[in-house]
XYZ file of C-alpha atoms in Angstrom:
520
model
C 6.007 28.843 -16.024
C 8.291 31.054 -14.074
C 7.205 32.777 -11.251
C 9.382 35.643 -8.990
C 7.257 35.247 -5.861
C 8.676 34.843 -2.404
C 7.405 32.522 -0.086
C 3.849 33.736 -0.003
C 2.994 32.345 3.414
C 5.926 32.627 5.463
C 4.237 34.898 8.146
C 0.310 33.434 7.883
C -1.008 33.834 11.512
C -4.519 34.877 10.205
C -6.252 33.166 7.193
C -8.638 35.586 5.642
C -11.809 33.754 4.746
C -15.672 35.718 5.747
C -18.318 34.209 6.504
C -21.291 34.468 8.773
C -21.218 32.306 11.729
C -23.805 31.163 14.934
C -24.455 33.233 17.513
C -24.004 32.919 21.350
C -21.816 30.440 22.929
C -18.051 30.395 22.136
C -17.758 27.687 21.125
C -20.335 27.642 18.257
C -17.872 29.839 16.810
C -14.703 27.091 16.795
C -14.036 24.741 14.386
C -11.027 21.903 14.474
C -9.626 20.046 11.836
C -7.551 17.123 12.666
C -4.875 15.284 9.780
C -3.941 11.818 10.191
C -0.898 11.733 8.029
C 1.572 8.951 7.226
C 4.202 10.981 8.950
C 2.753 13.370 11.219
C -0.335 14.346 13.196
C -1.896 17.839 13.292
C -4.524 19.843 14.648
C -5.876 23.724 14.190
C -8.774 24.844 15.996
C -9.528 28.443 14.595
C -11.893 30.848 15.543
C -14.644 32.401 12.718
C -15.036 35.976 13.672
C -15.774 39.203 11.831
C -12.175 39.726 10.238
C -11.916 35.644 8.825
C -10.588 32.959 10.599
C -8.017 33.242 13.471
C -5.661 30.014 14.151
C -5.859 30.285 18.270
C -4.739 26.711 18.392
C -2.334 23.815 16.889
C -0.311 20.980 17.908
C 1.610 18.358 16.207
C 2.890 15.060 16.712
C 5.924 12.728 14.660
C 3.585 10.090 15.260
C 5.086 8.197 12.002
C 2.074 5.955 11.005
C 3.589 4.567 7.959
C 7.138 3.335 9.724
C 4.486 1.071 12.004
C 2.892 -0.801 9.553
C 4.225 -3.957 8.750
C 4.855 -6.410 5.792
C 1.096 -7.435 6.213
C -0.153 -4.358 6.146
C -0.745 -3.804 10.307
C -0.084 -1.350 12.917
C 2.965 -2.409 15.296
C 1.791 -2.176 19.239
C 3.680 0.334 19.668
C 2.418 3.206 16.831
C -1.491 2.236 18.124
C 0.068 3.064 21.294
C 1.471 6.032 20.198
C -1.234 6.776 17.933
C -3.878 6.569 20.944
C -1.796 8.314 23.102
C -1.590 11.500 20.574
C -5.132 11.382 20.134
C -5.995 11.310 23.603
C -4.075 14.823 24.295
C -5.784 15.947 20.563
C -8.964 14.532 22.520
C -8.119 17.037 25.661
C -8.590 19.563 23.530
C -11.333 18.963 21.321
C -13.586 17.290 23.708
C -16.098 19.863 24.194
C -16.587 20.995 20.701
C -20.026 19.647 18.836
C -19.197 16.861 16.397
C -20.316 19.119 13.319
C -18.104 22.025 14.275
C -14.870 19.275 14.304
C -13.604 17.569 10.717
C -10.884 14.385 11.680
C -9.246 12.807 7.851
C -6.872 9.799 7.743
C -4.786 9.446 4.788
C -2.385 7.510 3.256
C -1.582 4.602 6.018
C -4.960 4.614 6.806
C -6.139 4.050 3.487
C -3.603 1.060 3.381
C -4.389 -0.388 6.327
C -6.081 -3.659 6.516
C -8.839 -4.431 8.650
C -8.296 -0.831 9.949
C -12.122 -1.398 12.513
C -10.848 -2.154 15.472
C -7.837 0.611 15.625
C -9.868 3.547 14.465
C -12.959 2.713 16.657
C -9.803 2.411 20.155
C -8.776 5.623 17.945
C -12.402 7.189 17.804
C -12.578 6.894 21.525
C -9.182 8.403 22.221
C -10.659 11.314 20.497
C -13.530 11.602 21.181
C -14.859 12.298 17.495
C -15.631 10.086 14.077
C -12.652 9.484 11.750
C -12.149 9.488 7.784
C -10.820 7.764 5.778
C -10.519 9.779 2.482
C -9.243 8.874 -0.829
C -6.257 10.533 -2.511
C -7.923 12.426 -4.571
C -10.209 13.595 -1.872
C -6.932 14.315 -0.518
C -5.400 16.546 -3.144
C -8.604 18.697 -3.675
C -8.746 19.642 0.358
C -5.041 19.891 -0.162
C -5.096 22.385 -3.427
C -8.377 24.311 -1.203
C -6.276 24.663 1.926
C -3.567 26.299 -0.217
C -5.221 28.118 -2.740
C -7.875 30.347 -0.574
C -7.496 33.409 -1.236
C -4.502 33.858 -3.069
C -4.590 36.659 -5.204
C -4.051 35.995 -9.235
C -7.647 35.744 -11.307
C -7.274 32.874 -13.807
C -3.953 32.072 -12.534
C -3.160 28.404 -13.550
C -1.417 26.775 -10.500
C 0.594 23.729 -9.430
C 0.591 22.309 -6.118
C 2.814 19.801 -4.035
C 1.942 17.999 -1.419
C 4.304 15.279 -0.388
C 3.709 13.600 2.708
C 4.546 10.586 4.597
C 2.730 7.622 2.653
C 1.150 9.151 0.024
C 2.269 12.416 -2.848
C -0.833 14.463 -3.817
C -0.582 16.405 -7.118
C -2.914 19.278 -8.219
C -3.274 21.456 -11.222
C -5.962 24.422 -10.597
C -7.796 27.403 -11.650
C -7.588 29.917 -9.190
C -9.893 27.824 -6.494
C -10.486 25.227 -8.525
C -9.116 22.180 -9.104
C -8.795 20.442 -12.720
C -5.954 18.092 -12.961
C -5.794 15.507 -9.310
C -3.893 12.618 -9.143
C -2.160 11.061 -5.751
C 0.618 8.863 -5.978
C 1.835 6.169 -4.114
C 5.389 7.472 -2.496
C 6.287 10.129 0.240
C 8.673 10.990 3.029
C 8.241 8.158 5.377
C 8.458 5.217 2.788
C 11.127 6.458 0.327
C 13.714 6.639 3.659
C 12.604 3.420 4.759
C 12.468 2.219 0.698
C 16.072 3.622 -0.322
C 18.238 5.014 3.383
C 16.789 2.295 5.926
C 20.628 0.826 6.673
C 20.696 4.891 7.586
C 23.497 5.191 5.157
C 23.331 8.037 2.402
C 25.334 6.613 -0.671
C 25.356 8.372 -4.228
C 23.940 5.444 -5.299
C 20.996 5.170 -2.500
C 20.154 8.744 -3.721
C 20.217 8.630 -7.891
C 18.191 5.772 -7.393
C 15.879 7.216 -4.949
C 15.572 9.844 -7.177
C 15.490 7.797 -10.381
C 12.358 5.890 -8.378
C 9.675 9.142 -7.886
C 11.014 9.666 -12.094
C 9.599 6.188 -12.652
C 5.959 6.650 -10.350
C 5.660 10.015 -11.989
C 5.483 9.368 -15.275
C 2.202 8.387 -16.345
C 1.459 12.325 -15.309
C 3.906 14.477 -16.698
C 2.603 14.267 -20.432
C -0.761 15.792 -19.204
C 1.137 17.931 -16.690
C 3.386 19.415 -18.643
C 0.991 20.157 -21.222
C -1.337 21.724 -18.765
C 1.297 23.949 -17.783
C 0.893 26.099 -14.578
C 2.197 29.934 -13.804
C 2.807 29.052 -10.236
C 4.340 26.136 -8.906
C 3.727 26.380 -4.600
C 4.771 23.362 -2.715
C 2.972 22.470 0.963
C 3.172 20.300 3.645
C 7.023 19.995 5.565
C 8.377 18.290 3.395
C 8.974 21.156 1.027
C 8.723 23.321 3.484
C 11.824 21.587 5.155
C 14.272 21.225 1.615
C 12.825 24.964 1.273
C 14.597 25.985 5.057
C 17.721 24.251 4.355
C 18.191 25.828 0.563
C 17.224 29.411 2.807
C 19.613 28.893 5.231
C 22.407 27.891 2.979
C 21.850 30.890 0.948
C 20.895 28.857 -1.719
C 17.557 29.900 -4.309
C 16.685 33.305 -3.188
C 13.735 32.258 -0.805
C 12.301 29.669 -3.815
C 13.483 25.758 -4.452
C 14.981 25.514 -6.881
C 17.151 22.633 -9.329
C 19.711 24.155 -8.665
C 19.148 24.422 -4.917
C 18.355 20.641 -5.074
C 21.330 19.768 -6.540
C 23.931 21.206 -4.265
C 21.653 19.674 -0.597
C 22.043 15.959 -2.078
C 25.601 17.498 -1.949
C 26.026 18.464 1.810
C 23.482 15.149 2.044
C 26.317 13.236 0.193
C 29.562 14.814 1.861
C 27.575 13.900 5.346
C 26.583 9.959 4.498
C 24.328 8.859 7.425
C 20.998 9.686 8.405
C 21.813 10.019 12.325
C 24.234 12.834 11.223
C 22.199 15.379 8.943
C 22.757 18.021 11.522
C 22.401 20.892 8.132
C 20.894 24.628 8.762
C 17.085 24.586 8.832
C 16.531 21.111 9.621
C 14.560 20.341 12.619
C 15.331 17.319 14.755
C 11.888 15.487 13.999
C 12.413 16.297 10.848
C 15.736 14.327 10.848
C 14.828 10.785 10.256
C 13.286 11.427 6.337
C 14.690 14.117 5.177
C 16.802 11.755 2.395
C 13.007 10.568 1.433
C 11.166 14.316 1.306
C 14.424 15.670 -0.820
C 14.452 12.887 -3.200
C 10.798 12.853 -3.951
C 11.065 16.429 -4.113
C 13.928 16.262 -6.270
C 12.579 13.548 -9.074
C 8.858 15.796 -8.892
C 11.264 18.445 -10.312
C 12.742 16.770 -12.663
C 9.727 14.881 -13.950
C 7.841 18.688 -14.318
C 11.220 20.364 -15.323
C 10.068 22.680 -12.785
C 11.778 26.222 -12.461
C 11.038 27.297 -9.599
C 8.613 26.744 -6.493
C 7.432 28.913 -3.884
C 6.195 27.358 -0.241
C 3.174 27.543 1.109
C 2.668 26.389 5.086
C -1.310 25.299 4.409
C -2.051 22.032 3.779
C -4.469 19.117 3.885
C -6.100 20.967 7.598
C -7.002 24.178 6.454
C -8.429 22.587 3.176
C -10.450 20.819 5.950
C -10.630 23.608 8.022
C -12.761 25.662 5.042
C -14.336 22.558 3.655
C -15.753 22.490 7.048
C -16.655 26.112 7.023
C -18.815 25.402 3.763
C -20.430 22.487 5.424
C -22.128 24.544 8.370
C -23.182 27.476 6.121
C -24.685 24.567 4.145
C -22.069 24.619 0.834
C -21.465 21.553 1.007
C -19.121 19.941 -2.297
C -20.684 16.971 -1.472
C -24.540 18.046 -2.856
C -22.341 19.630 -5.996
C -20.578 16.165 -6.144
C -24.258 14.074 -6.413
C -26.040 16.530 -8.463
C -21.821 16.584 -11.470
C -22.953 12.171 -11.226
C -26.656 12.803 -12.149
C -25.206 15.722 -15.487
C -22.965 12.869 -16.149
C -25.592 9.705 -15.998
C -28.387 11.857 -17.523
C -30.017 10.671 -14.940
C -33.715 11.562 -14.836
C -34.051 14.543 -12.015
C -37.388 14.975 -11.839
C -37.440 11.590 -10.444
C -34.811 11.909 -8.453
C -36.361 15.212 -7.234
C -39.922 13.692 -6.537
C -38.399 10.543 -4.464
C -36.047 13.267 -2.654
C -39.527 14.917 -1.821
C -41.594 12.100 -0.545
C -38.620 10.557 1.086
C -38.313 13.884 3.439
C -41.913 14.466 4.344
C -41.683 10.669 5.495
C -38.476 11.626 7.327
C -39.793 14.745 9.297
C -42.698 12.771 10.527
C -40.520 9.848 12.215
C -37.132 11.703 13.121
C -38.104 11.620 16.208
C -39.227 8.119 17.041
C -36.249 7.184 14.398
C -33.027 8.919 16.281
C -32.839 10.646 12.316
C -33.443 14.747 13.720
C -29.178 15.152 12.707
C -28.542 17.023 9.626
C -25.975 14.889 8.247
C -29.188 12.275 7.899
C -31.441 14.189 6.130
C -28.535 15.374 3.403
C -27.917 11.171 2.780
C -31.162 10.631 1.921
C -31.869 13.181 -0.205
C -28.194 12.314 -2.318
C -29.595 9.146 -2.362
C -32.881 9.392 -3.736
C -31.190 11.810 -6.064
C -28.541 8.935 -7.600
C -30.677 5.447 -7.027
C -31.162 4.947 -10.426
C -27.400 5.701 -11.449
C -27.132 2.211 -11.836
C -29.403 1.728 -14.572
C -26.487 3.759 -16.744
C -24.755 -0.040 -16.516
C -27.996 -2.484 -16.684
C -31.827 -2.318 -15.635
C -31.408 -6.135 -14.064
C -29.452 -5.236 -10.807
C -29.278 -1.759 -11.314
C -29.503 -1.240 -8.062
C -26.094 -3.263 -7.168
C -23.910 -1.625 -10.112
C -25.090 1.744 -8.643
C -23.742 0.825 -5.245
C -20.973 -0.465 -6.690
C -20.820 3.284 -8.586
C -20.860 4.976 -5.983
C -18.546 2.650 -3.801
C -15.377 3.180 -6.093
C -15.740 6.404 -7.676
C -14.027 9.517 -7.044
C -16.417 11.966 -5.293
C -15.019 14.944 -4.046
C -16.058 15.448 -0.811
C -17.376 12.355 0.054
C -15.022 10.507 2.866
C -14.581 6.855 2.241
C -16.965 6.170 4.959
C -19.965 8.608 3.753
C -19.420 6.527 0.345
C -19.966 3.397 2.112
C -22.831 5.171 3.866
C -24.897 6.084 0.617
C -23.955 3.157 -1.730
C -25.669 0.915 1.061
C -28.980 3.358 0.603
C -29.010 2.675 -2.735
C -28.287 -1.193 -2.840
C -31.294 -1.630 -0.526
C -33.511 0.774 -2.488
C -35.387 -1.570 -4.124
C -35.331 -5.929 -4.235
C -35.005 -8.168 -1.059
C -32.880 -6.215 1.852
C -29.172 -7.836 2.820
C -28.832 -6.883 6.067
C -24.938 -7.632 6.283
C -24.431 -4.760 3.272
C -25.047 -2.222 6.400
C -23.178 -4.744 8.907
C -19.601 -2.791 6.838
C -20.808 0.636 7.949
C -19.304 2.961 11.362
C -20.806 1.616 13.868
C -22.816 4.708 14.565
C -23.943 4.711 10.977
C -25.564 1.112 11.069
C -28.810 1.721 12.911
C -29.469 4.680 10.834
C -28.450 3.905 7.556
C -30.872 0.712 7.656
C -33.811 3.375 9.051
C -33.074 5.840 6.426
C -33.074 3.262 3.613
C -36.535 2.402 4.372
C -37.836 5.057 4.310
C -35.988 5.205 0.744
C -37.502 2.621 -0.670
C -40.694 3.438 0.504
C -40.794 6.769 -0.955
C -39.440 5.027 -4.219
C -42.255 2.673 -3.996
C -44.574 5.322 -3.583
C -42.835 7.212 -7.366
C -43.119 3.989 -8.839
C -45.256 5.314 -11.735
C -42.912 8.519 -12.598
C -46.317 10.830 -12.646
C -45.607 14.671 -11.565
C -49.755 14.672 -10.319
C -48.651 14.997 -6.796
C -49.239 12.311 -3.711
C -52.158 12.825 -1.255
C -50.588 13.528 2.379
C -48.896 11.128 3.333
C -49.422 9.697 7.750
C -46.230 7.957 9.111
C -46.186 6.985 12.561
C -43.754 4.689 14.567
C -44.639 2.581 17.684
C -41.992 -0.235 18.880
C -41.128 -2.018 15.618
C -44.715 -1.104 13.605
C -44.750 1.529 10.561
C -48.296 3.237 10.087
C -48.548 4.235 6.600
C -52.161 6.247 6.289
C -53.062 7.489 2.642
C -55.763 10.540 2.921
C -59.413 8.824 1.514
C -59.627 6.321 -0.939
C -56.180 7.005 -2.536
C -54.911 3.982 -2.013
C -58.271 2.010 -3.295
C -57.546 3.625 -6.725
C -54.097 2.572 -7.219
C -53.740 -1.115 -7.280
C -50.387 -1.304 -8.318
C -49.638 0.633 -5.388
C -51.063 -1.329 -2.924
C -49.719 -5.213 -4.382
C -45.976 -2.948 -3.867
C -46.842 -2.145 -0.467
C -48.239 -6.178 0.373
C -44.443 -7.020 -1.118
C -43.009 -4.635 0.831
C -44.148 -5.816 4.114
C -43.181 -9.229 3.944
C -39.155 -7.551 2.996
C -39.224 -5.757 6.252
C -39.682 -8.213 8.264
C -35.761 -9.125 7.313
C -34.881 -5.904 9.667
C -37.791 -6.691 12.366
C -40.308 -4.351 11.918
C -44.486 -4.661 10.785
C -45.537 -2.533 7.928
C -49.227 -1.826 8.001
C -51.046 0.861 5.266
C -55.006 1.616 5.084
């Protein structure tokens, strides 16, 4: 598990990724990623060109979101004000970028925050873009993608460690593919608060904090050590701060080692107070949380018996950039996740395809009338069609409810919490009575669109109930005010009395949404 590589990314002004870009307006060749971390907010603005990616702007502010979370898991007024002010400044930089060229992700503190809707709405207004709160596993996937992209080493097994303000992600992967991913609820801010809240740094506190990190990581020790790795890489400012102090002290030969960590422990203990940590190489904004960074990293080294670690200056936001570019190039990892679920739950893929084809046919006819022209609407409708029967793996009775639960709570690569909520709502309402409360909890921008997509999915499922691969007749769906008029060619409907009866029932159910269904 040893590596003699130096710090791979010490100088990395340009990210090397070959990709095609839209022509025309220069703004169409620019994308941005915003990482709303528990310690700092980061933004990277990247231009896509023939030579790959070039970072043209970076912003970072130590908002300390995790430190502002009280015992009731609510942000203090001052922290909210600081966060919103920061987002207004970020928003000025990216306000002219199209929505689809910006991705904003929130991590541990926003995951933990209770009743976060009101704050998120203010935050989105300040930034001018939607915010996705991502799961810990999704954060780990994006971190690994950011760190590993473009690294040499075919079949090389890598351990990537990212210590954030409120959580720590540990990933083992081979080349660009993560194999093991965990997100542990401890970070540099929370660990500093838990063990050094009074500002004093004692040998006992350091020992307790280090041991606590080991305890938190005990559950993954055996599996991670069994898989092993060829190269250990540290990401994030926390790891870099420890590395930088070691480099300035002449320790570790440009790598983090157990000996360099122990020596830094001795220096920190001798200083004795956080406000006096004037260590060479330690930035002023990292000083208040350095004890937490150091002890979490030490616990990781102890648990996994890491012998040395190189340092990357790439992390979550670079992973978000690569993922966003994949979506823009129609290589959306979410589609891969959906296909994996189809295989895992042994769904009837042909039935899903038929429902999808019908739903897309209906969508094309009403997209303009119903304001569903955005590509994301087509994608979510397709994913819901492919997965609408996933609940059958549990029980036929109420399988739409079981399916919604699975999709809401599973770890789905590429999907944010909001994404999964939308997908779950569509599957929940693809049959049976329509429960409007299901849509009420969605992000505001999705409530109306999700209801309309659910109507199209319901019709597509209904029309394919017989599971007959014989093509349906030409369908003509039009919208006039709140009336849907569905017309079948010829006498097809007369020859399909079950479908006619189902449409009668469906007409009654759609009245729950204030819609009239007429068919002929």
